[in-house]
mmCIF file of C-alpha atoms in Angstrom:
data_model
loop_
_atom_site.group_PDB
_atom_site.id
_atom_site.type_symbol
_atom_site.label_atom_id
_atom_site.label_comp_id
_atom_site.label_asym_id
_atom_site.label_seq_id
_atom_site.Cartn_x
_atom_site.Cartn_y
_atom_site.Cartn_z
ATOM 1 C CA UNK A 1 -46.828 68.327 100.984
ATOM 2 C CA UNK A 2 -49.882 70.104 101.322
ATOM 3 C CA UNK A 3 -50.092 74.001 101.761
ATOM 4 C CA UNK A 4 -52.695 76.205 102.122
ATOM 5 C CA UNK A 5 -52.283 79.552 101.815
ATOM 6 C CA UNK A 6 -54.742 82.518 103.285
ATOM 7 C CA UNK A 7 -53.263 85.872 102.002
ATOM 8 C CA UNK A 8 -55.700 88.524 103.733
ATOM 9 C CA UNK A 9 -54.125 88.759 107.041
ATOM 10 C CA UNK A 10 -57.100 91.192 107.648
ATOM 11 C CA UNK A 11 -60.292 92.438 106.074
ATOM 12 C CA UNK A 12 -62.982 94.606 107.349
ATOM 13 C CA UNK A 13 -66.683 94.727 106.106
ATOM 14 C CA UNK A 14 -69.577 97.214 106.133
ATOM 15 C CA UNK A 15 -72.456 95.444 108.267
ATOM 16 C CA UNK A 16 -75.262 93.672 105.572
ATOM 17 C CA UNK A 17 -72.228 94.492 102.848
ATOM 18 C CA UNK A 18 -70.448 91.051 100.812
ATOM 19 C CA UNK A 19 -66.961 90.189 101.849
ATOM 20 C CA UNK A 20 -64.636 87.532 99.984
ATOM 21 C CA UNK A 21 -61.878 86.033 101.531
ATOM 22 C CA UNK A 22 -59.379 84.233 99.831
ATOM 23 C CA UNK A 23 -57.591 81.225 99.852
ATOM 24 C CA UNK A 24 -55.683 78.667 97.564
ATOM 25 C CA UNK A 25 -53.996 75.578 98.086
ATOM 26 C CA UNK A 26 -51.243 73.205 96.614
ATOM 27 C CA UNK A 27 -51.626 69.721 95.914
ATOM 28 C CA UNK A 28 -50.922 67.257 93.764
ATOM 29 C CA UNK A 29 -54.454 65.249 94.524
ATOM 30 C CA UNK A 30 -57.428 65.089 92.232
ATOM 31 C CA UNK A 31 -59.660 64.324 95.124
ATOM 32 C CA UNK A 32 -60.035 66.309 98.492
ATOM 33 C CA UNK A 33 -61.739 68.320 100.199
ATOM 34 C CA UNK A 34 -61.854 71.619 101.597
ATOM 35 C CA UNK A 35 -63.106 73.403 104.557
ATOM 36 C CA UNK A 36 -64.140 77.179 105.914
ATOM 37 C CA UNK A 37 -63.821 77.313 109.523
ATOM 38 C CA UNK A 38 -65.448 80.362 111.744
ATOM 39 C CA UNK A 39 -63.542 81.161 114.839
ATOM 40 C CA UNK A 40 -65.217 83.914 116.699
ATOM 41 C CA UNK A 41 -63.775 85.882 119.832
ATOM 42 C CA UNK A 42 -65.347 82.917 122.169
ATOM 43 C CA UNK A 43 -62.453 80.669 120.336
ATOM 44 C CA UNK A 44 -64.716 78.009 119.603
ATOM 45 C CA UNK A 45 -64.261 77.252 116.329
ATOM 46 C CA UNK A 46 -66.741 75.935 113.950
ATOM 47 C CA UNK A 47 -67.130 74.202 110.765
ATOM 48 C CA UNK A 48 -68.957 76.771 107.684
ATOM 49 C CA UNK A 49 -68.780 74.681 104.562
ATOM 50 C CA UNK A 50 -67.241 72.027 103.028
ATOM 51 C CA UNK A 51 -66.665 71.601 99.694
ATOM 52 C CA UNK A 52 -65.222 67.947 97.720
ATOM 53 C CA UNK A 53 -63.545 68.228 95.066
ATOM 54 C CA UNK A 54 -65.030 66.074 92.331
ATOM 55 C CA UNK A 55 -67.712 68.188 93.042
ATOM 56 C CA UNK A 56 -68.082 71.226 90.394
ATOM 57 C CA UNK A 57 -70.826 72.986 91.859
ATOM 58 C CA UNK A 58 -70.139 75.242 94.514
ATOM 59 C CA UNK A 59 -71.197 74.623 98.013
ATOM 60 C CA UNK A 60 -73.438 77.155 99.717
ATOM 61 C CA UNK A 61 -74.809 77.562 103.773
ATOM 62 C CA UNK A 62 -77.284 80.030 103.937
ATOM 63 C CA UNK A 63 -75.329 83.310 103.539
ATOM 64 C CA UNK A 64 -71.631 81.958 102.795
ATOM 65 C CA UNK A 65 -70.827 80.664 99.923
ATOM 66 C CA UNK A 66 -67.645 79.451 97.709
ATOM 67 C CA UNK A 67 -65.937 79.892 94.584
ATOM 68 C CA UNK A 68 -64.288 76.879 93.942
ATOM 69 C CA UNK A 69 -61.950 76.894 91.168
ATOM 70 C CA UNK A 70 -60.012 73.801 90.843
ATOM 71 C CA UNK A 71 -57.682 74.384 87.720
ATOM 72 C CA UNK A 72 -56.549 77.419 89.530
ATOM 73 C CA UNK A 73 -56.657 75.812 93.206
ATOM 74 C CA UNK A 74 -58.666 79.000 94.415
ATOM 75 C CA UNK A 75 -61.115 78.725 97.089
ATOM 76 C CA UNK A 76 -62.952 81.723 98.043
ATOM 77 C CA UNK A 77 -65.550 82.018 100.813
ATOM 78 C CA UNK A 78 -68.246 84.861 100.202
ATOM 79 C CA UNK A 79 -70.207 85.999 103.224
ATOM 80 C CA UNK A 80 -73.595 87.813 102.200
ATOM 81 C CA UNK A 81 -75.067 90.409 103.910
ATOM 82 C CA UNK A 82 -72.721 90.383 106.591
ATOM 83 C CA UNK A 83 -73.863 90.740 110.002
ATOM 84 C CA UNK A 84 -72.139 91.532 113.558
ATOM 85 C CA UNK A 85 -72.046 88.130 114.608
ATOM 86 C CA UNK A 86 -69.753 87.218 111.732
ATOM 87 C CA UNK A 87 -66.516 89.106 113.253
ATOM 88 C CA UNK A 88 -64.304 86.144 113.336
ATOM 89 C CA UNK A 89 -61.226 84.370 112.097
ATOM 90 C CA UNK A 90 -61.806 82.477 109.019
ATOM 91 C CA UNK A 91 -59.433 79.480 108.131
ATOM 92 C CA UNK A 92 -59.367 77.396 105.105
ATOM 93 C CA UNK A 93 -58.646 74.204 105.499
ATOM 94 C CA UNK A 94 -57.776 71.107 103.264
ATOM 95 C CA UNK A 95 -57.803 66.881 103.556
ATOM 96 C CA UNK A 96 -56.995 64.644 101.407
ATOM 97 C CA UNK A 97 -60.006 61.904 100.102
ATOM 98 C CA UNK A 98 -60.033 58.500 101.429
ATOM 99 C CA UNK A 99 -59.579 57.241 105.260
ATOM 100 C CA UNK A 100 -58.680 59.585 108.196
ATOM 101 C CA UNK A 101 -56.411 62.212 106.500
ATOM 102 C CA UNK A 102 -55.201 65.091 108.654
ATOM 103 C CA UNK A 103 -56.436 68.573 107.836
ATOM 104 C CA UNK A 104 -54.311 70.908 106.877
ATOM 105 C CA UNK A 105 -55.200 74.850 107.562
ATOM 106 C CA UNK A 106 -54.317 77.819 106.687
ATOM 107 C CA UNK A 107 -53.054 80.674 109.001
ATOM 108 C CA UNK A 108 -56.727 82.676 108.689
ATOM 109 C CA UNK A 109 -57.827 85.870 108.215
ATOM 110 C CA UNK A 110 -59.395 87.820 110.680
ATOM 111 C CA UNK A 111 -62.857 89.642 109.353
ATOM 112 C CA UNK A 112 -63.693 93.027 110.717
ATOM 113 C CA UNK A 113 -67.835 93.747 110.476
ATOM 114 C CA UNK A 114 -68.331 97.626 110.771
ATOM 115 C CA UNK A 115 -71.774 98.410 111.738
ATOM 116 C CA UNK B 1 -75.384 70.858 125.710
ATOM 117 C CA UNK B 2 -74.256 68.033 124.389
ATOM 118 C CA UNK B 3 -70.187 69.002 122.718
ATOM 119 C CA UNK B 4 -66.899 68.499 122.934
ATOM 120 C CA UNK B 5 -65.652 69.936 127.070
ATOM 121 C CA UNK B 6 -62.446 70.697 127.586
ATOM 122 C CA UNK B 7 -60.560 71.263 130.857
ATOM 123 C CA UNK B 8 -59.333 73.404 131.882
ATOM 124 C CA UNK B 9 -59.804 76.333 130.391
ATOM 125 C CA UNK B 10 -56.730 78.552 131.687
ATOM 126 C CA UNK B 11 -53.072 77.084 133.035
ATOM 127 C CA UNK B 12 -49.638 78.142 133.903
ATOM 128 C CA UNK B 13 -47.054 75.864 134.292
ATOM 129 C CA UNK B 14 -43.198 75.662 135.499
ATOM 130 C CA UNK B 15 -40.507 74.481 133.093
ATOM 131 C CA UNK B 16 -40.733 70.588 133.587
ATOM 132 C CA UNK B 17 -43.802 69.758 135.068
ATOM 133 C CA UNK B 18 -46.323 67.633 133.859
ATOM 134 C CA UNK B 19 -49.788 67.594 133.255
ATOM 135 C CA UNK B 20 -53.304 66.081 131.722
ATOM 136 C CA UNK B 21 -55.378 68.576 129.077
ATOM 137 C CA UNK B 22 -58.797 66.700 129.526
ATOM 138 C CA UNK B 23 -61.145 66.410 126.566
ATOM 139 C CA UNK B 24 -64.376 64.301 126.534
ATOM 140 C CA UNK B 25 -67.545 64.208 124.003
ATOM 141 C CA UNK B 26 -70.877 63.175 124.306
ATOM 142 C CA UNK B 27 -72.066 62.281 120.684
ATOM 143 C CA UNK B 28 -70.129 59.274 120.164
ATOM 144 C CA UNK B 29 -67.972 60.243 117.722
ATOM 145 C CA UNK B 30 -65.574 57.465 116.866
ATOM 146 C CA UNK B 31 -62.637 60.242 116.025
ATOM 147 C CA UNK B 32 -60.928 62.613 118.419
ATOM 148 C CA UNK B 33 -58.030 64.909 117.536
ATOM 149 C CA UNK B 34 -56.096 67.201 119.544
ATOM 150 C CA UNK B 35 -54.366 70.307 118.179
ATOM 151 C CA UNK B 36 -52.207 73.483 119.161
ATOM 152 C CA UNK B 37 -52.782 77.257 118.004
ATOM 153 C CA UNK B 38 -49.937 79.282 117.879
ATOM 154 C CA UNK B 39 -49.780 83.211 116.142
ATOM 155 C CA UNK B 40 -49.343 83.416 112.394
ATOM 156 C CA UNK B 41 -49.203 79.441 112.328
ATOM 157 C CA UNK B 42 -52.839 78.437 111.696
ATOM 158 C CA UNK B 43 -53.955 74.960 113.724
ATOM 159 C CA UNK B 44 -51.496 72.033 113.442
ATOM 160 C CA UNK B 45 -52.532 68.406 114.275
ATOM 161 C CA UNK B 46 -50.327 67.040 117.801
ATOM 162 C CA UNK B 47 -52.301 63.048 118.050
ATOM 163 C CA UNK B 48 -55.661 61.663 117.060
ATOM 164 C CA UNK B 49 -57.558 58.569 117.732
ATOM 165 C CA UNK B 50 -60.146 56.785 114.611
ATOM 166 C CA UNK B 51 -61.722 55.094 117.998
ATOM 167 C CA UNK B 52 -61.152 53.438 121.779
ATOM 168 C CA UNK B 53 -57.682 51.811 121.715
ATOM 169 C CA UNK B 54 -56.282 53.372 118.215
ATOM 170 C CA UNK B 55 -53.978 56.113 118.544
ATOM 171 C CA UNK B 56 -51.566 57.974 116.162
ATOM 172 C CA UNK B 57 -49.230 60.844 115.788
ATOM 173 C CA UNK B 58 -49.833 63.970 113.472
ATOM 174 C CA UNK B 59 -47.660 66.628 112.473
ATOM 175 C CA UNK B 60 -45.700 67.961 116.455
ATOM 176 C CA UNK B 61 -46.031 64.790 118.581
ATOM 177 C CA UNK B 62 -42.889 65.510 120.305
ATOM 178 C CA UNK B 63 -43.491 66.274 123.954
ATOM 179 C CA UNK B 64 -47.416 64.534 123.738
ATOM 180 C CA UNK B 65 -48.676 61.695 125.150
ATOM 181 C CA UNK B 66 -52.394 60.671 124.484
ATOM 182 C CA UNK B 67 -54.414 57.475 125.637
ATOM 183 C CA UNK B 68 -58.227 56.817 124.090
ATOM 184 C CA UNK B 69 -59.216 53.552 126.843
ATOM 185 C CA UNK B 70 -63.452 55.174 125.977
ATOM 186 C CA UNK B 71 -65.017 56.436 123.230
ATOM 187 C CA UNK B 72 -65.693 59.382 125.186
ATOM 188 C CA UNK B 73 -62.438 60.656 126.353
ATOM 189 C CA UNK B 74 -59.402 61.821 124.676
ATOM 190 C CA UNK B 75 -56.630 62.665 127.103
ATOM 191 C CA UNK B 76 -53.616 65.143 126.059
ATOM 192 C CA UNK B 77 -50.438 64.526 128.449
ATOM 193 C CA UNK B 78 -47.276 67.170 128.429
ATOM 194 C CA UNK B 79 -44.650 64.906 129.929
ATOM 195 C CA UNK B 80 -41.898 67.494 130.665
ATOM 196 C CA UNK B 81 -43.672 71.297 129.729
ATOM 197 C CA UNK B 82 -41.028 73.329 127.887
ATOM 198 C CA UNK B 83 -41.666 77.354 127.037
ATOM 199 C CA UNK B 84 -42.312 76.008 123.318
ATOM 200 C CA UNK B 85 -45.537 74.180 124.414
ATOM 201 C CA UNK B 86 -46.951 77.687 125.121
ATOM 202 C CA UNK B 87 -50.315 77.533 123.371
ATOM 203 C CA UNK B 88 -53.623 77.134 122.922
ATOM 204 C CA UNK B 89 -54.590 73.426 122.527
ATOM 205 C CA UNK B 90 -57.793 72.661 120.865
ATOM 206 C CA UNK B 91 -59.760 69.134 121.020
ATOM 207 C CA UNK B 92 -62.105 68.418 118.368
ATOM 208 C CA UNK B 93 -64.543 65.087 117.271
ATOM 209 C CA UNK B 94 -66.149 64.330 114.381
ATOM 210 C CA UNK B 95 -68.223 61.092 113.699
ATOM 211 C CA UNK B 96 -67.521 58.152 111.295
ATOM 212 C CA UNK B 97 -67.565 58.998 107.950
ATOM 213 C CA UNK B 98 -66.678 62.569 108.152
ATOM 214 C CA UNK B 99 -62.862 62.645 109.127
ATOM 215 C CA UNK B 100 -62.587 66.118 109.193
ATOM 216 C CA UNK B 101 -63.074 68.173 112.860
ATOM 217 C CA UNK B 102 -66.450 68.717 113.231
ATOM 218 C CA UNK B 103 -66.981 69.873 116.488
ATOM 219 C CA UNK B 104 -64.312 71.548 118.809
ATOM 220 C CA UNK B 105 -63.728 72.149 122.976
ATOM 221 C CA UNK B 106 -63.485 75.848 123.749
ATOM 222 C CA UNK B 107 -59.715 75.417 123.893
ATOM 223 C CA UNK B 108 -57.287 75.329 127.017
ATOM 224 C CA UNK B 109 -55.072 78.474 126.790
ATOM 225 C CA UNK B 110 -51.473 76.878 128.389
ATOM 226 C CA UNK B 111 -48.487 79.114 129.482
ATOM 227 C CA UNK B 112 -45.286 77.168 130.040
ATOM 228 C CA UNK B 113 -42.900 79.637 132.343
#
């Protein structure tokens, strides 16, 4: 089965500072995909980047970006120049390729932006 | 603006009573999913739909119904509530193609007494 692991129960961040949370992941799969979700205070959660696995390069939005490291199943989310409005739970999240797969997340990490 | 509306947003219910968590979408998105947030636990998968009349189970089904009869709506039913269905249920859509949740309700925060 698939796990996904998010080890930074916490982390706080200077406002227009970088943060990295941290994930990894278990699989046997060569092909998925994975996922940063944003849930702020308002709960609606939304989707920050997705990232497929055959893919090498890493997938960036504007000021969040990942480091995806396959071999190692590591997949990192990097938030530049953090700002107020990015105060939030984070959750990785994984699928497996082909047809409707479920998503499987991890248990998040909340991110702290100290102005 | 157009989304994923869930209602309601707030309910407490006795030990064995039942009730509809209503979902609906406007962008005709072909999949629906419903799922439950509980502390520490991260967001686990109760039923989705791949479009009107298709149906399935994901990871907790026990204690779920759901129905999909438009493309629109997505139904969640608790048949009997027990304490452990305390939680905050989540709908979510996503259009064809892209399976994973692309768009979620606000979330229905449920108390089961």
């Amino acid at each position: 089965a698939q796990t996904v692991t998010q080890s930074q129960p916490e982390m706080s961040v200077q406002e227009a500072e970088t943060v990295t949370l941290s994930c990894t992941y278990d699989t046997s799969e060569s092909d998925y995909y994975l996922f940063w979700y944003k849930q702020p205070p308002s709960r609606q959660m939304i989707l920050v980047i997705r990232q497929e696995a055959y893919k090498q390069q890493n997938a960036t939005e504007n000021r969040f970006s990942v480091n995806f490291q396959k071999a190692a199943k590591s997949f990192s989310l990097k938030i530049s120049d953090s700002q107020l409005g990015d105060a939030a739970m984070y959750f990785c999240a994984y699928r497996r390729y082909g047809g409707y797969q479920k998503v499987t997340f991890g248990t998040g990490t909340k991110l702290q932006v100290i102005p | 603006n157009a989304g994923v509306t869930q209602t309601p947003k707030f309910q407490v219910l006795k030990t064995g009573q039942s009730m509809t968590l209503q979902c609906a979408q406007d962008m005709n998105h072909e999949y629906m999913s419903w799922y439950r947030q509980d502390p520490g636990m991260g967001l686990r998968l109760i039923h989705y739909s791949v479009g009107a009349g298709i149906t399935d189970q994901g990871e907790v089904p026990n204690g779920y119904n759901v129905s999909r009869s438009t493309t629109e709506d997505f139904p969640l039913r608790l048949l009997s509530a027990a304490p452990s269905q305390t939680s905050v249920y989540f709908c979510a859509s996503s259009y064809s193609g892209q399976f994973e949740p692309q768009h979620f309700g606000d979330g229905t925060r449920l108390s089961i007494l």
